CSV table of C-alpha atoms in Angstrom, one decimal:
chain,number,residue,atom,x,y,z
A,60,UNK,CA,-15.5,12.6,-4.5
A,61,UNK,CA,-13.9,9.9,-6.5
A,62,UNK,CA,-10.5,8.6,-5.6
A,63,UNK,CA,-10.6,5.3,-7.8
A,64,UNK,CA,-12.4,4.1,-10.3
A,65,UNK,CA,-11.9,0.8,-12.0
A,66,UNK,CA,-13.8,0.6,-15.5
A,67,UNK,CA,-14.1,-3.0,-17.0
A,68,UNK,CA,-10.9,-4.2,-16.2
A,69,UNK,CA,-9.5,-7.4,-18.0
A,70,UNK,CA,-6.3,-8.8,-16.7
A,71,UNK,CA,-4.5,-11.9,-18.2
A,72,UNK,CA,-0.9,-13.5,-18.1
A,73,UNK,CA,-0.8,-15.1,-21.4
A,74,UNK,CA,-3.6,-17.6,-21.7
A,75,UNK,CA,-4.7,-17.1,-17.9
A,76,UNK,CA,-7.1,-14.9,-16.9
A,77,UNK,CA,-7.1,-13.3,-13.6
A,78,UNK,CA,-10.2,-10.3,-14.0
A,79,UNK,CA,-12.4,-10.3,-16.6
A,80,UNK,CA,-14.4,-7.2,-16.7
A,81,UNK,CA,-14.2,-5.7,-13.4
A,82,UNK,CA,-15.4,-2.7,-12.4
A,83,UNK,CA,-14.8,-0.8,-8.8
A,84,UNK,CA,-15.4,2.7,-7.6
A,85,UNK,CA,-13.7,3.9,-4.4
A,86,UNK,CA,-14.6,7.1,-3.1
A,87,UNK,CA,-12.2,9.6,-0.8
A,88,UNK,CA,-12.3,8.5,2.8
A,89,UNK,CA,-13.6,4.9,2.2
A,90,UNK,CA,-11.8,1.5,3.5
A,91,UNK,CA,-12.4,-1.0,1.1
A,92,UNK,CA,-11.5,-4.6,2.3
A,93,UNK,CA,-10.7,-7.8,-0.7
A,94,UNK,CA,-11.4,-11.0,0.2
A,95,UNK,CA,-11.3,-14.1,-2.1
A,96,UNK,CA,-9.2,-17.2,-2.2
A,97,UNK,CA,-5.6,-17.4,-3.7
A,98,UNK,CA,-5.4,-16.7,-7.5
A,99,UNK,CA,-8.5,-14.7,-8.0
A,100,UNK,CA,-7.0,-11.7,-8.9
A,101,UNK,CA,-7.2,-9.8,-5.2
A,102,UNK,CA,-3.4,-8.4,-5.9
A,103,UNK,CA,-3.5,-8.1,-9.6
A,104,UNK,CA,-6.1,-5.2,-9.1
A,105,UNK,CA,-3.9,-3.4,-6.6
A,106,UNK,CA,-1.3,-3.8,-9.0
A,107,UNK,CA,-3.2,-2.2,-12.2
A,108,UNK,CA,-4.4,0.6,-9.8
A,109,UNK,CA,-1.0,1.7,-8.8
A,110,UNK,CA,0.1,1.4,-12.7
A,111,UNK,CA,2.4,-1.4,-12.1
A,112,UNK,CA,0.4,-3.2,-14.3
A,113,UNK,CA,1.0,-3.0,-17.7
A,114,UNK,CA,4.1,-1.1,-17.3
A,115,UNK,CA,5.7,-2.9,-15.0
A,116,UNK,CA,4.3,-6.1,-14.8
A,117,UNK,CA,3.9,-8.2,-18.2
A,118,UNK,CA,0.3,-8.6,-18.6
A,119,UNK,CA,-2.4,-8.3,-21.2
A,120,UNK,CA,-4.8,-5.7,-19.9
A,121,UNK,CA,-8.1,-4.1,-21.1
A,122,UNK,CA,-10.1,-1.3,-19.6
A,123,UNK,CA,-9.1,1.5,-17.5
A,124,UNK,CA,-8.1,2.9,-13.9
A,125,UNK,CA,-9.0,6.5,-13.0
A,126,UNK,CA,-7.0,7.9,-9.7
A,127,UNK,CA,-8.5,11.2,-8.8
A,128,UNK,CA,-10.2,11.4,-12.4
A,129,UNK,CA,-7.0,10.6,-13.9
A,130,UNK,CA,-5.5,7.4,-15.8
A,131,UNK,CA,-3.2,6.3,-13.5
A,132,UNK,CA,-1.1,5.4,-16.8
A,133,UNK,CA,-0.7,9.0,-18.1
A,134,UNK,CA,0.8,9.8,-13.9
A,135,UNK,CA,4.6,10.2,-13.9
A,136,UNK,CA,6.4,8.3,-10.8
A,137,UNK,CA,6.4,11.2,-8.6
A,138,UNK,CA,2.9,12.0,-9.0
A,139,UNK,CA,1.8,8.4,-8.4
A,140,UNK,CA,3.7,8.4,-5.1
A,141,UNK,CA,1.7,11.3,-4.0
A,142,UNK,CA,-1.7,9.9,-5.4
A,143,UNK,CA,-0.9,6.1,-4.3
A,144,UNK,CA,1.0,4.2,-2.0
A,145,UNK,CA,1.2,0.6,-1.9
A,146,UNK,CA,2.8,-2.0,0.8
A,147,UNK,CA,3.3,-5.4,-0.6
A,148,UNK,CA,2.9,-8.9,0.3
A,149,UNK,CA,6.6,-9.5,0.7
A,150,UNK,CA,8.4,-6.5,2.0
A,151,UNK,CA,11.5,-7.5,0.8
A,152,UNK,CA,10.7,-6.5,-2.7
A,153,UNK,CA,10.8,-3.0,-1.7
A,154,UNK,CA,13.9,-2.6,1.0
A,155,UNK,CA,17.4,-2.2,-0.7
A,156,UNK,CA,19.0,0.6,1.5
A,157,UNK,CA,21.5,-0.2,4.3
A,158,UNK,CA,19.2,1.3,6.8
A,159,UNK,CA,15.5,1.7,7.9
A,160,UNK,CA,16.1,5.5,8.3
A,161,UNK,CA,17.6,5.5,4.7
A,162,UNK,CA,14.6,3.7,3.6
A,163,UNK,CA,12.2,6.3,4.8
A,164,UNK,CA,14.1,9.0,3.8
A,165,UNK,CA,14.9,7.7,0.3
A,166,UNK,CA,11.0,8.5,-1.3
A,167,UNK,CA,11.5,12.3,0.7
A,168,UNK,CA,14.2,12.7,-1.1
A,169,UNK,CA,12.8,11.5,-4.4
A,170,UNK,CA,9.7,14.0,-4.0
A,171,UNK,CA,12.0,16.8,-3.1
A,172,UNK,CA,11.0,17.2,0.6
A,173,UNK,CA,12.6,19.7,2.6
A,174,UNK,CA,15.3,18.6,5.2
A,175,UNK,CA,14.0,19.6,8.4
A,176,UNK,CA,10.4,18.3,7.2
A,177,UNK,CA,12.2,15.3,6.0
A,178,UNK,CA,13.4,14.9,9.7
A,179,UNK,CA,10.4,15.0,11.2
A,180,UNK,CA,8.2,12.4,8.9
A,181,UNK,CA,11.1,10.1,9.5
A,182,UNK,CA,11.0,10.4,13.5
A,183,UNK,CA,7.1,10.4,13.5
A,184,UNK,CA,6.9,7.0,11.0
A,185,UNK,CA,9.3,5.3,13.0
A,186,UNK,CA,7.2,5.8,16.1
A,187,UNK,CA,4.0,5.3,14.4
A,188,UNK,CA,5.5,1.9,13.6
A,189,UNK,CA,6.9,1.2,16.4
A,190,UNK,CA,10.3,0.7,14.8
A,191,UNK,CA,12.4,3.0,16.3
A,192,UNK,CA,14.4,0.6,17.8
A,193,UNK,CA,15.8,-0.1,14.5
A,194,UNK,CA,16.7,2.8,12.9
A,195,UNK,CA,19.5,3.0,11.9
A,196,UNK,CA,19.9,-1.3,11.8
A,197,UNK,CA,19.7,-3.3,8.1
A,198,UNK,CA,16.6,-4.6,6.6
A,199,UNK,CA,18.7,-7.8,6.7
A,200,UNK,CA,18.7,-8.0,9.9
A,201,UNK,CA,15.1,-7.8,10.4
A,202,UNK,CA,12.7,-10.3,10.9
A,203,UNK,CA,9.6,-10.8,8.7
A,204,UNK,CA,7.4,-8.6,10.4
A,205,UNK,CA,10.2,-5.9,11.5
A,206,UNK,CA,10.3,-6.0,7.4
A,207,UNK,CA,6.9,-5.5,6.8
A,208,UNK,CA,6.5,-2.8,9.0
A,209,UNK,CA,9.4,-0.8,8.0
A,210,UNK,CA,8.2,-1.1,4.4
A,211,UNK,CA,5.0,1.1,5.7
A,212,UNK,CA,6.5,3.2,7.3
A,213,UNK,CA,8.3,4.3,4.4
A,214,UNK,CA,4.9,4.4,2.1
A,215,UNK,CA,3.2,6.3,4.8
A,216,UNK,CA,6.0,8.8,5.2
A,217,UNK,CA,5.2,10.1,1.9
A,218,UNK,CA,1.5,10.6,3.0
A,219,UNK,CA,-0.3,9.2,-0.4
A,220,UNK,CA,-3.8,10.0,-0.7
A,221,UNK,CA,-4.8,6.3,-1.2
A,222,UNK,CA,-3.2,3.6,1.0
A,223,UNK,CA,-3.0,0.5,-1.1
A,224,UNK,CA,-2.6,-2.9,1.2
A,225,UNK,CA,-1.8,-6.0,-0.1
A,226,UNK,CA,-2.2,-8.6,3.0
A,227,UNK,CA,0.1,-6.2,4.6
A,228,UNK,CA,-0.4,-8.2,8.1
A,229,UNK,CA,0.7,-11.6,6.7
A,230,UNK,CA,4.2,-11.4,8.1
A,231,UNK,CA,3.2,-10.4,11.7
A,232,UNK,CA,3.2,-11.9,14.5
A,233,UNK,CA,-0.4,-11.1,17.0
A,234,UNK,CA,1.7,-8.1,18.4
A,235,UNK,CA,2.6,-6.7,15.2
A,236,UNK,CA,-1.1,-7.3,13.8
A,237,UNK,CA,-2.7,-5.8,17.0
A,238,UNK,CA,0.2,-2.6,16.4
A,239,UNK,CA,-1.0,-2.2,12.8
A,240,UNK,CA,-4.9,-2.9,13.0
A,241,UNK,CA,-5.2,0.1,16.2
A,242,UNK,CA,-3.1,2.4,13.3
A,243,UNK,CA,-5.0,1.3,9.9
A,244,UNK,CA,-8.1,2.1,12.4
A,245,UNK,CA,-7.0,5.4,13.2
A,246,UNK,CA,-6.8,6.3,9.6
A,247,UNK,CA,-9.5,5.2,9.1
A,248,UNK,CA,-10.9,7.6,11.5
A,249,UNK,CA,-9.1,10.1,9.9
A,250,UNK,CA,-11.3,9.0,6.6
A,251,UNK,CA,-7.8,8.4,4.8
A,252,UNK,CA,-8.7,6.2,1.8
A,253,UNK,CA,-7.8,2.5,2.0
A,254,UNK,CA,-8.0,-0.3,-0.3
A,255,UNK,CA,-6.7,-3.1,1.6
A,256,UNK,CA,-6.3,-7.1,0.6
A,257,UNK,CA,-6.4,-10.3,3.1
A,258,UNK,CA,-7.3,-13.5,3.4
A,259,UNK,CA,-7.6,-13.3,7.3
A,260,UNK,CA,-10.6,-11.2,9.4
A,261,UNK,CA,-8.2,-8.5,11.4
A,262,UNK,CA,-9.2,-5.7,8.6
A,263,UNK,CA,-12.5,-6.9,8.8
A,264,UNK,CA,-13.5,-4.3,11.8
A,265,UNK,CA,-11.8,-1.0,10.2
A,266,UNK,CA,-13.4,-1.6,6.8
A,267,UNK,CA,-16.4,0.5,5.5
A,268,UNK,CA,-16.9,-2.4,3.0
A,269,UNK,CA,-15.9,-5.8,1.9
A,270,UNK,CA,-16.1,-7.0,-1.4
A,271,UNK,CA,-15.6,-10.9,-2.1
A,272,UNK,CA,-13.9,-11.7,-5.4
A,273,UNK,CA,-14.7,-15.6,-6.6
């Protein structure tokens, strides 16, 4: 089965262009690693397939992106959350609660999860991430890393059916990387799907293939 499929996608921010014509299929249970240098579009295509970009993002963009056989365009918010979840290259772009357990539990809450469930996810993410230390402590008073890690464990709590990873270890110190890399590999066990994006070789072991953009 088909969980992404990228059809002759164009991407341009006014007279730069990033993809011209790309074209990707993903299917359920894969780990699909990006490599390429800086500026050749590695994060611009996680972008378009979590819908970000057009509607978010200001960019000129052709062709189409099919999540689970639908455009990910014609997805409302929720059911994108539930389809995709993406961790970003600087966490701080998505933490804006006053604590990591209100970060966790604010996408339950958006998606309607029951309490006691709710509960749970939160205790089991902050475990799996080896952040329970700082649970109930500001994302301002984390490090870089503590940041980053925090950020996935709020994605992962509301268990998408495609993890989308954009250089999600870049923050980390060898610790963190090693935490991450044993956990990414155990979902990958798990054949959860994963479309991950790094410049480095950690992910390099976990993925089921690498594709080199120039």
């Amino acid at each position: 089965m088909t969980a992404i499929e990228v059809r002759n996608l164009s991407v341009s921010y006014g007279d730069y262009s990033v993809l011209r014509d790309f074209s990707l299929t993903v299917d359920v249970g894969e780990a699909v690693l990006i490599k390429g240098p800086s500026g050749c579009g590695k994060s611009t295509l996680l972008h378009a397939i979590c819908g970000l970009i057009p509607s978010v993002i200001d960019a000129e963009c052709a062709g189409e992106v099919l999540v689970f056989g639908d455009p990910v365009q014609s997805l409302d918010v929720a059911e994108r959350a539930k389809r995709l979840g993406i961790v970003f290259q600087n966490p701080e772009t998505q933490l804006f609660c006053d604590s990591i357990e209100d970060e966790i539990a604010f996408g339950l809450e958006n998606i309607c999860t029951p309490r006691n469930e709710m509960a749970q996810r939160i205790d089991e993410m902050l475990k799996l991430t080896d952040m329970e230390t700082f649970r109930f402590a500001s994302p301002k008073e984390l490090s870089g890393g503590q940041k980053q890690r925090a950020v996935l464990a709020a994605v992962m709590a509301l268990d998408p059916k495609v993890l989308l990873l954009d250089e999600a270890l870049s923050q980390l110190d060898k610790r963190g990387k090693e935490t991450l890399c044993a956990q990414f590999a155990k979902l990958r066990r798990e054949e959860r799907t994963m479309l991950m994006v790094d410049h480095d070789d950690e992910l390099v072991s976990i993925a089921s293939r690498i594709i080199t953009l120039q």
